[in-house]
mmCIF file of C-alpha atoms and ligand atoms in Angstrom:
data_model
loop_
_atom_site.group_PDB
_atom_site.id
_atom_site.type_symbol
_atom_site.label_atom_id
_atom_site.label_comp_id
_atom_site.label_asym_id
_atom_site.label_seq_id
_atom_site.Cartn_x
_atom_site.Cartn_y
_atom_site.Cartn_z
ATOM 1 C CA MET A 1 5.794 5.201 -46.562
ATOM 2 C CA LYS A 2 4.575 2.246 -44.584
ATOM 3 C CA LYS A 3 1.516 4.169 -43.470
ATOM 4 C CA LEU A 4 0.679 5.118 -47.038
ATOM 5 C CA LEU A 5 1.029 1.519 -48.134
ATOM 6 C CA ALA A 6 -1.179 0.412 -45.269
ATOM 7 C CA VAL A 7 -3.852 2.903 -46.192
ATOM 8 C CA LEU A 8 -3.681 1.847 -49.815
ATOM 9 C CA LEU A 9 -3.915 -1.800 -48.836
ATOM 10 C CA ALA A 10 -6.746 -1.051 -46.473
ATOM 11 C CA THR A 11 -8.715 0.564 -49.236
ATOM 12 C CA VAL A 12 -8.008 -2.197 -51.735
ATOM 13 C CA MET A 13 -8.866 -4.911 -49.244
ATOM 14 C CA THR A 14 -11.987 -3.143 -48.093
ATOM 15 C CA MET A 15 -13.141 -2.861 -51.667
ATOM 16 C CA SER A 16 -12.565 -6.528 -52.367
ATOM 17 C CA LEU A 17 -14.365 -7.405 -49.134
ATOM 18 C CA LEU A 18 -17.195 -5.202 -50.258
ATOM 19 C CA THR A 19 -17.505 -7.125 -53.508
ATOM 20 C CA ALA A 20 -17.174 -10.428 -51.715
ATOM 21 C CA CYS A 21 -19.710 -10.028 -48.950
ATOM 22 C CA GLY A 22 -21.230 -6.585 -49.129
ATOM 23 C CA SER A 23 -20.906 -6.005 -45.371
ATOM 24 C CA SER A 24 -22.731 -2.812 -44.486
ATOM 25 C CA LYS A 25 -20.112 -1.704 -41.953
ATOM 26 C CA THR A 26 -17.417 -2.003 -44.606
ATOM 27 C CA ALA A 27 -19.583 -0.208 -47.130
ATOM 28 C CA GLU A 28 -20.003 2.703 -44.799
ATOM 29 C CA THR A 29 -16.330 3.182 -44.105
ATOM 30 C CA THR A 30 -15.466 2.845 -47.767
ATOM 31 C CA LYS A 31 -17.864 5.596 -48.650
ATOM 32 C CA GLU A 32 -16.334 7.692 -45.956
ATOM 33 C CA THR A 33 -12.875 7.121 -47.366
ATOM 34 C CA GLU A 34 -13.964 8.034 -50.867
ATOM 35 C CA ALA A 35 -15.886 11.070 -49.766
ATOM 36 C CA ALA A 36 -13.440 12.545 -47.330
ATOM 37 C CA GLY A 37 -10.233 11.131 -48.705
ATOM 38 C CA THR A 38 -8.604 12.033 -45.426
ATOM 39 C CA THR A 39 -6.137 10.048 -43.386
ATOM 40 C CA GLU A 40 -8.618 10.025 -40.551
ATOM 41 C CA ALA A 41 -11.218 8.231 -42.615
ATOM 42 C CA ALA A 42 -8.637 5.853 -43.980
ATOM 43 C CA GLU A 43 -7.584 5.020 -40.470
ATOM 44 C CA LYS A 44 -11.159 4.186 -39.586
ATOM 45 C CA THR A 45 -11.222 1.831 -42.560
ATOM 46 C CA GLU A 46 -8.053 0.249 -41.288
ATOM 47 C CA GLU A 47 -9.646 -0.395 -37.907
ATOM 48 C CA ALA A 48 -12.774 -1.805 -39.467
ATOM 49 C CA THR A 49 -10.949 -4.201 -41.750
ATOM 50 C CA GLU A 50 -9.667 -7.174 -39.779
ATOM 51 C CA THR A 51 -7.369 -8.502 -42.458
ATOM 52 C CA THR A 52 -5.587 -5.226 -43.016
ATOM 53 C CA GLU A 53 -3.493 -5.154 -39.878
ATOM 54 C CA ALA A 54 -1.552 -8.220 -41.023
ATOM 55 C CA ALA A 55 -0.158 -6.080 -43.781
ATOM 56 C CA VAL A 56 1.488 -3.721 -41.314
ATOM 57 C CA SER A 57 2.972 -6.268 -38.922
ATOM 58 C CA GLU A 58 6.417 -7.176 -40.128
ATOM 59 C CA ALA A 59 6.386 -10.400 -38.098
ATOM 60 C CA LEU A 60 3.385 -11.725 -40.010
ATOM 61 C CA SER A 61 4.271 -10.520 -43.490
ATOM 62 C CA ASP A 62 5.678 -13.887 -44.604
ATOM 63 C CA GLY A 63 2.600 -15.815 -43.431
ATOM 64 C CA VAL A 64 4.649 -17.685 -40.849
ATOM 65 C CA LEU A 65 4.768 -16.919 -37.155
ATOM 66 C CA THR A 66 8.044 -18.256 -35.802
ATOM 67 C CA VAL A 67 7.557 -18.880 -32.102
ATOM 68 C CA GLY A 68 10.354 -19.420 -29.630
ATOM 69 C CA THR A 69 9.818 -21.488 -26.517
ATOM 70 C CA ASN A 70 11.778 -23.479 -23.966
ATOM 71 C CA ALA A 71 10.106 -26.873 -23.773
ATOM 72 C CA GLU A 72 11.358 -27.651 -20.248
ATOM 73 C CA PHE A 73 8.385 -26.278 -18.400
ATOM 74 C CA PRO A 74 5.444 -28.669 -18.117
ATOM 75 C CA PRO A 75 2.468 -28.308 -18.440
ATOM 76 C CA PHE A 76 3.062 -25.109 -20.456
ATOM 77 C CA GLU A 77 5.716 -26.593 -22.745
ATOM 78 C CA TYR A 78 7.509 -29.890 -22.918
ATOM 79 C CA VAL A 79 8.800 -32.225 -25.590
ATOM 80 C CA ASP A 80 6.211 -34.896 -26.427
ATOM 81 C CA ASP A 81 6.806 -38.579 -27.223
ATOM 82 C CA ASN A 82 7.468 -37.711 -30.866
ATOM 83 C CA GLY A 83 10.139 -35.201 -29.941
ATOM 84 C CA GLU A 84 7.904 -32.228 -30.735
ATOM 85 C CA PRO A 85 7.223 -29.271 -28.424
ATOM 86 C CA ASP A 86 3.719 -29.518 -26.960
ATOM 87 C CA GLY A 87 1.827 -28.132 -23.978
ATOM 88 C CA PHE A 88 -0.643 -25.407 -23.058
ATOM 89 C CA ASP A 89 1.398 -22.541 -24.527
ATOM 90 C CA ILE A 90 2.053 -24.394 -27.782
ATOM 91 C CA ALA A 91 -1.644 -25.163 -28.221
ATOM 92 C CA LEU A 92 -2.513 -21.567 -27.333
ATOM 93 C CA ILE A 93 -0.117 -19.988 -29.823
ATOM 94 C CA LYS A 94 -1.326 -22.386 -32.539
ATOM 95 C CA ALA A 95 -4.884 -21.214 -31.843
ATOM 96 C CA VAL A 96 -3.658 -17.612 -32.083
ATOM 97 C CA GLY A 97 -1.932 -18.406 -35.389
ATOM 98 C CA GLU A 98 -5.141 -19.877 -36.715
ATOM 99 C CA LYS A 99 -7.037 -16.694 -35.840
ATOM 100 C CA LEU A 100 -4.360 -14.608 -37.572
ATOM 101 C CA GLY A 101 -4.313 -16.852 -40.625
ATOM 102 C CA VAL A 102 -0.618 -17.699 -40.361
ATOM 103 C CA THR A 103 1.337 -20.923 -39.977
ATOM 104 C CA VAL A 104 2.974 -21.399 -36.591
ATOM 105 C CA GLU A 105 6.505 -22.804 -36.423
ATOM 106 C CA VAL A 106 7.946 -23.567 -33.007
ATOM 107 C CA GLU A 107 11.646 -23.233 -32.180
ATOM 108 C CA ASN A 108 12.819 -24.851 -28.963
ATOM 109 C CA MET A 109 15.680 -22.945 -27.344
ATOM 110 C CA GLU A 110 17.153 -21.952 -23.997
ATOM 111 C CA PHE A 111 14.850 -19.804 -21.892
ATOM 112 C CA ALA A 112 17.572 -17.233 -21.317
ATOM 113 C CA SER A 113 17.984 -16.728 -25.110
ATOM 114 C CA LEU A 114 14.334 -16.064 -25.893
ATOM 115 C CA ILE A 115 14.122 -12.305 -25.337
ATOM 116 C CA SER A 116 17.251 -11.493 -27.321
ATOM 117 C CA SER A 117 16.088 -13.726 -30.204
ATOM 118 C CA ILE A 118 12.787 -11.888 -30.676
ATOM 119 C CA GLY A 119 12.833 -9.918 -33.904
ATOM 120 C CA SER A 120 15.716 -11.924 -35.363
ATOM 121 C CA LYS A 121 15.630 -15.700 -34.929
ATOM 122 C CA ILE A 122 12.002 -15.748 -33.773
ATOM 123 C CA ASP A 123 8.994 -13.466 -34.183
ATOM 124 C CA VAL A 124 7.512 -13.974 -30.727
ATOM 125 C CA ALA A 125 8.070 -16.055 -27.605
ATOM 126 C CA ILE A 126 5.588 -18.034 -25.531
ATOM 127 C CA ALA A 127 7.184 -19.764 -22.576
ATOM 128 C CA GLY A 128 5.178 -19.219 -19.407
ATOM 129 C CA MET A 129 6.999 -15.922 -19.492
ATOM 130 C CA THR A 130 6.287 -13.496 -16.691
ATOM 131 C CA VAL A 131 5.775 -9.853 -17.539
ATOM 132 C CA THR A 132 8.504 -7.830 -15.803
ATOM 133 C CA ASP A 133 9.505 -4.168 -16.095
ATOM 134 C CA GLU A 134 13.007 -5.173 -17.102
ATOM 135 C CA ARG A 135 11.791 -7.396 -19.956
ATOM 136 C CA LYS A 136 9.417 -4.632 -21.038
ATOM 137 C CA GLU A 137 12.459 -2.543 -21.871
ATOM 138 C CA SER A 138 13.337 -5.013 -24.662
ATOM 139 C CA VAL A 139 9.979 -6.445 -25.768
ATOM 140 C CA ASP A 140 6.269 -5.707 -25.852
ATOM 141 C CA PHE A 141 3.886 -8.100 -24.122
ATOM 142 C CA SER A 142 0.409 -9.240 -25.074
ATOM 143 C CA ASP A 143 -2.392 -9.053 -22.527
ATOM 144 C CA SER A 144 -1.749 -11.530 -19.770
ATOM 145 C CA TYR A 145 -3.223 -15.001 -20.293
ATOM 146 C CA TYR A 146 -2.372 -16.734 -16.999
ATOM 147 C CA GLU A 147 -1.677 -15.850 -13.391
ATOM 148 C CA ALA A 148 1.066 -17.747 -11.629
ATOM 149 C CA VAL A 149 3.284 -17.519 -8.561
ATOM 150 C CA GLN A 150 6.659 -18.997 -7.687
ATOM 151 C CA TYR A 151 6.568 -22.166 -5.566
ATOM 152 C CA VAL A 152 9.265 -23.634 -3.376
ATOM 153 C CA ILE A 153 10.044 -27.304 -3.927
ATOM 154 C CA LEU A 154 11.464 -28.991 -0.859
ATOM 155 C CA PRO A 155 12.769 -32.472 -0.176
ATOM 156 C CA GLU A 156 10.397 -34.546 1.932
ATOM 157 C CA GLY A 157 10.945 -33.660 5.612
ATOM 158 C CA SER A 158 12.596 -30.281 5.016
ATOM 159 C CA GLU A 159 12.201 -27.701 7.759
ATOM 160 C CA ILE A 160 12.123 -24.716 5.412
ATOM 161 C CA ALA A 161 8.759 -22.983 5.900
ATOM 162 C CA THR A 162 9.128 -19.191 5.808
ATOM 163 C CA ALA A 163 10.909 -16.453 3.841
ATOM 164 C CA ASP A 164 13.445 -16.219 6.664
ATOM 165 C CA ASP A 165 14.286 -19.918 6.347
ATOM 166 C CA LEU A 166 15.449 -19.353 2.758
ATOM 167 C CA LYS A 167 18.343 -17.155 3.882
ATOM 168 C CA ASN A 168 21.819 -18.696 3.484
ATOM 169 C CA LYS A 169 20.392 -21.733 1.669
ATOM 170 C CA ALA A 170 21.548 -23.522 -1.488
ATOM 171 C CA ILE A 171 18.789 -22.779 -3.991
ATOM 172 C CA GLY A 172 18.254 -24.297 -7.436
ATOM 173 C CA VAL A 173 16.521 -22.322 -10.217
ATOM 174 C CA GLN A 174 16.155 -22.273 -13.974
ATOM 175 C CA LEU A 175 18.595 -19.756 -15.483
ATOM 176 C CA GLY A 176 17.161 -16.341 -16.297
ATOM 177 C CA THR A 177 13.718 -16.964 -14.802
ATOM 178 C CA THR A 178 11.839 -14.963 -12.218
ATOM 179 C CA GLY A 179 12.675 -17.782 -9.776
ATOM 180 C CA ASP A 180 16.324 -16.985 -10.483
ATOM 181 C CA PHE A 181 15.712 -13.268 -9.822
ATOM 182 C CA ILE A 182 13.946 -13.977 -6.520
ATOM 183 C CA ALA A 183 16.620 -16.417 -5.338
ATOM 184 C CA SER A 184 19.390 -13.999 -6.298
ATOM 185 C CA ASP A 185 17.878 -11.408 -3.933
ATOM 186 C CA ILE A 186 17.751 -13.723 -0.925
ATOM 187 C CA GLU A 187 20.317 -12.860 1.707
ATOM 188 C CA GLY A 188 23.255 -15.239 1.825
ATOM 189 C CA ALA A 189 21.728 -17.675 -0.679
ATOM 190 C CA THR A 190 23.955 -19.725 -2.966
ATOM 191 C CA VAL A 191 22.100 -19.974 -6.258
ATOM 192 C CA SER A 192 22.657 -22.851 -8.706
ATOM 193 C CA ARG A 193 21.305 -22.024 -12.152
ATOM 194 C CA TYR A 194 20.241 -24.778 -14.559
ATOM 195 C CA ASN A 195 19.178 -24.672 -18.190
ATOM 196 C CA LYS A 196 16.576 -27.342 -17.520
ATOM 197 C CA ALA A 197 14.262 -27.083 -14.524
ATOM 198 C CA VAL A 198 14.243 -30.869 -14.114
ATOM 199 C CA ASP A 199 18.015 -30.814 -13.517
ATOM 200 C CA ALA A 200 17.447 -28.476 -10.572
ATOM 201 C CA VAL A 201 14.868 -30.911 -9.196
ATOM 202 C CA ASN A 202 17.276 -33.818 -9.656
ATOM 203 C CA ASP A 203 19.927 -31.942 -7.707
ATOM 204 C CA LEU A 204 17.365 -31.313 -4.969
ATOM 205 C CA ILE A 205 16.717 -35.029 -4.744
ATOM 206 C CA ASN A 206 20.474 -35.681 -4.738
ATOM 207 C CA GLY A 207 20.906 -33.188 -1.898
ATOM 208 C CA ARG A 208 23.030 -30.726 -3.899
ATOM 209 C CA VAL A 209 20.533 -27.907 -3.286
ATOM 210 C CA GLU A 210 18.132 -27.412 -0.373
ATOM 211 C CA CYS A 211 15.174 -26.068 -2.329
ATOM 212 C CA VAL A 212 14.111 -25.155 -5.866
ATOM 213 C CA ILE A 213 12.219 -21.985 -6.700
ATOM 214 C CA ILE A 214 10.050 -22.426 -9.779
ATOM 215 C CA ASP A 215 6.579 -21.495 -11.053
ATOM 216 C CA LYS A 216 3.519 -23.135 -9.508
ATOM 217 C CA ASN A 217 2.329 -25.466 -12.277
ATOM 218 C CA PRO A 218 5.724 -26.953 -13.185
ATOM 219 C CA ALA A 219 6.346 -27.380 -9.426
ATOM 220 C CA LEU A 220 3.131 -29.375 -9.149
ATOM 221 C CA VAL A 221 4.016 -31.483 -12.186
ATOM 222 C CA PHE A 222 7.427 -32.281 -10.692
ATOM 223 C CA GLU A 223 5.819 -33.069 -7.344
ATOM 224 C CA GLY A 224 3.655 -35.657 -9.084
ATOM 225 C CA LYS A 225 6.565 -37.030 -11.059
ATOM 226 C CA PHE A 226 8.826 -37.479 -8.037
ATOM 227 C CA GLU A 227 6.074 -38.484 -5.651
ATOM 228 C CA GLY A 228 7.135 -39.159 -2.092
ATOM 229 C CA GLN A 229 10.500 -37.464 -2.563
ATOM 230 C CA ILE A 230 9.582 -33.778 -2.821
ATOM 231 C CA THR A 231 6.831 -31.341 -1.762
ATOM 232 C CA ALA A 232 5.772 -28.188 -3.621
ATOM 233 C CA VAL A 233 4.890 -25.291 -1.321
ATOM 234 C CA ASP A 234 2.877 -22.217 -2.325
ATOM 235 C CA GLY A 235 5.158 -19.192 -2.614
ATOM 236 C CA ALA A 236 2.563 -17.029 -0.856
ATOM 237 C CA GLN A 237 3.909 -18.658 2.306
ATOM 238 C CA PHE A 238 7.288 -17.078 1.430
ATOM 239 C CA ASP A 239 5.731 -13.701 0.523
ATOM 240 C CA PHE A 240 6.218 -14.181 -3.242
ATOM 241 C CA GLU A 241 3.973 -11.974 -5.378
ATOM 242 C CA PRO A 242 1.626 -13.223 -8.131
ATOM 243 C CA GLU A 243 3.039 -13.103 -11.684
ATOM 244 C CA GLN A 244 1.358 -12.720 -15.079
ATOM 245 C CA TYR A 245 2.260 -14.772 -18.158
ATOM 246 C CA ALA A 246 2.093 -13.118 -21.563
ATOM 247 C CA ILE A 247 3.367 -13.529 -25.111
ATOM 248 C CA ALA A 248 6.525 -11.511 -25.803
ATOM 249 C CA MET A 249 6.729 -9.647 -29.115
ATOM 250 C CA PRO A 250 9.157 -7.315 -30.884
ATOM 251 C CA LYS A 251 9.166 -3.853 -29.379
ATOM 252 C CA GLY A 252 7.124 -1.382 -31.372
ATOM 253 C CA ASP A 253 5.082 -3.757 -33.554
ATOM 254 C CA ALA A 254 1.791 -2.265 -32.367
ATOM 255 C CA ALA A 255 -0.184 -3.982 -35.131
ATOM 256 C CA LEU A 256 1.029 -7.387 -33.975
ATOM 257 C CA VAL A 257 0.222 -6.686 -30.326
ATOM 258 C CA GLU A 258 -3.251 -5.550 -31.305
ATOM 259 C CA GLN A 259 -3.921 -8.600 -33.446
ATOM 260 C CA VAL A 260 -2.563 -11.066 -30.905
ATOM 261 C CA ASN A 261 -4.645 -9.480 -28.142
ATOM 262 C CA LYS A 262 -7.722 -9.643 -30.315
ATOM 263 C CA ALA A 263 -7.047 -13.307 -31.071
ATOM 264 C CA LEU A 264 -6.571 -14.046 -27.349
ATOM 265 C CA GLU A 265 -9.845 -12.307 -26.598
ATOM 266 C CA GLU A 266 -11.665 -14.402 -29.201
ATOM 267 C CA ILE A 267 -10.036 -17.606 -27.942
ATOM 268 C CA LYS A 268 -11.285 -16.796 -24.437
ATOM 269 C CA ALA A 269 -14.752 -15.810 -25.621
ATOM 270 C CA ASP A 270 -15.340 -18.899 -27.766
ATOM 271 C CA GLY A 271 -14.379 -21.407 -25.076
ATOM 272 C CA THR A 272 -11.118 -22.561 -26.668
ATOM 273 C CA PHE A 273 -9.087 -21.177 -23.789
ATOM 274 C CA ASP A 274 -11.041 -23.098 -21.141
ATOM 275 C CA GLU A 275 -10.718 -26.256 -23.211
ATOM 276 C CA LEU A 276 -6.934 -25.855 -23.279
ATOM 277 C CA VAL A 277 -6.848 -25.260 -19.515
ATOM 278 C CA LYS A 278 -8.811 -28.482 -19.036
ATOM 279 C CA THR A 279 -6.673 -30.499 -21.430
ATOM 280 C CA TYR A 280 -3.239 -29.327 -20.380
ATOM 281 C CA ILE A 281 -3.398 -27.819 -16.896
ATOM 282 C CA GLU A 282 -6.248 -29.388 -14.993
ATOM 283 C CA ALA A 283 -5.516 -32.846 -16.371
ATOM 284 C CA GLU A 284 -2.165 -32.849 -14.573
HETATM 285 N N1 LIG B 1 7.692 -17.519 -15.356
HETATM 286 C C1 LIG B 1 9.102 -17.591 -15.249
HETATM 287 C C2 LIG B 1 9.757 -16.463 -15.983
HETATM 288 O O1 LIG B 1 9.183 -15.819 -16.767
HETATM 289 C C3 LIG B 1 9.668 -18.915 -15.748
HETATM 290 C C4 LIG B 1 9.359 -19.254 -17.149
HETATM 291 C C5 LIG B 1 10.169 -20.446 -17.650
HETATM 292 N N2 LIG B 1 9.639 -20.918 -18.870
HETATM 293 C C6 LIG B 1 10.145 -21.925 -19.597
HETATM 294 N N3 LIG B 1 9.525 -22.273 -20.663
HETATM 295 N N4 LIG B 1 11.255 -22.497 -19.236
HETATM 296 O O2 LIG B 1 10.901 -16.194 -15.770
#
C-alpha cells in the first residue's frame, strides 16, 4: 500500500515539477513511466525526484524533525546562555533539516534514554553518538560525520599513564556512553556513572574518582575549563580504538537514512560542514 502511494506521489510530483521547471531529466523519467507503466520505471522516477522520498519517511511526514540530544557534551551539545541547546551537532542537524525542508525541534534528555526514545518521543538522535554493533540492533545510523576517541582525564600530577595503570582504579564516566562500556571492561575498576559528564569531572577534582573516561573533544573543553587542575590524555596511549559519530534513526526507515545521508553529503560539499567545525570545534 505504502509503495503504491509512493509511486503515485512520485508520478504526481514529477508531473508538477515538469510543469514548474521543465527539467529534462524529469521529463525523461516521466515519459518512461507513462510508456512502460512498470514498477521499475516508477522506481526510477522515485530516485530522480528529490522531494518524493519525504513522502515515504514516516519521521518527516509531519514536516517536523524532532531531534533528541543530551546537551551535556560540549562542543557538540550544551545549553547556551538562553537555556537553549546549541553546539556543533545542533547546528549540523538544523542544516540537515533545512536541506530536507522540515522544521527541527530539539528535545534535551538523558543520554541513556535517547536510543529507546527514537521512533516514539523523538524521530532521530544527534548526540556525539558513537556507532556500535549493539546500538545498531535497535537503530539505523547515518554515514559517520566525525571521528573521535575516548580520552582519559587525570588530576594534575596523576601517575596513571598506561592501560595497565587503569586496573583497579575508581573511574568516572557518563552513564550509557562508550566511555562507560570501556571502563566497565577494565579489570578491577570501580565505575561511577553520572548523568552529566561535568559531574564526573567535579568528582575527579574532589578526589572521589581517579580518572574520567570521556570523548576527546569534551575532554579538551573540560581541560580548558578547569585549567591547572586536570589533564586530558589521548586514549591511544591506553589502546582505545577510534570511534565514529553518526545520527541515529528509527530502524528500517530507509528513506530517511537515504535523505539524511544525502543532506550530509551536500553539507560537506558546499562548505557548511567545515564552517561548523571552525565555529564550534576549532574555536574551543
Ligand atoms: N560518544 C559516546 C557515546 O556514544 C558519548 C556520547 C555522549 N553524548 C552526549 N551528548 N552526552 O557513547
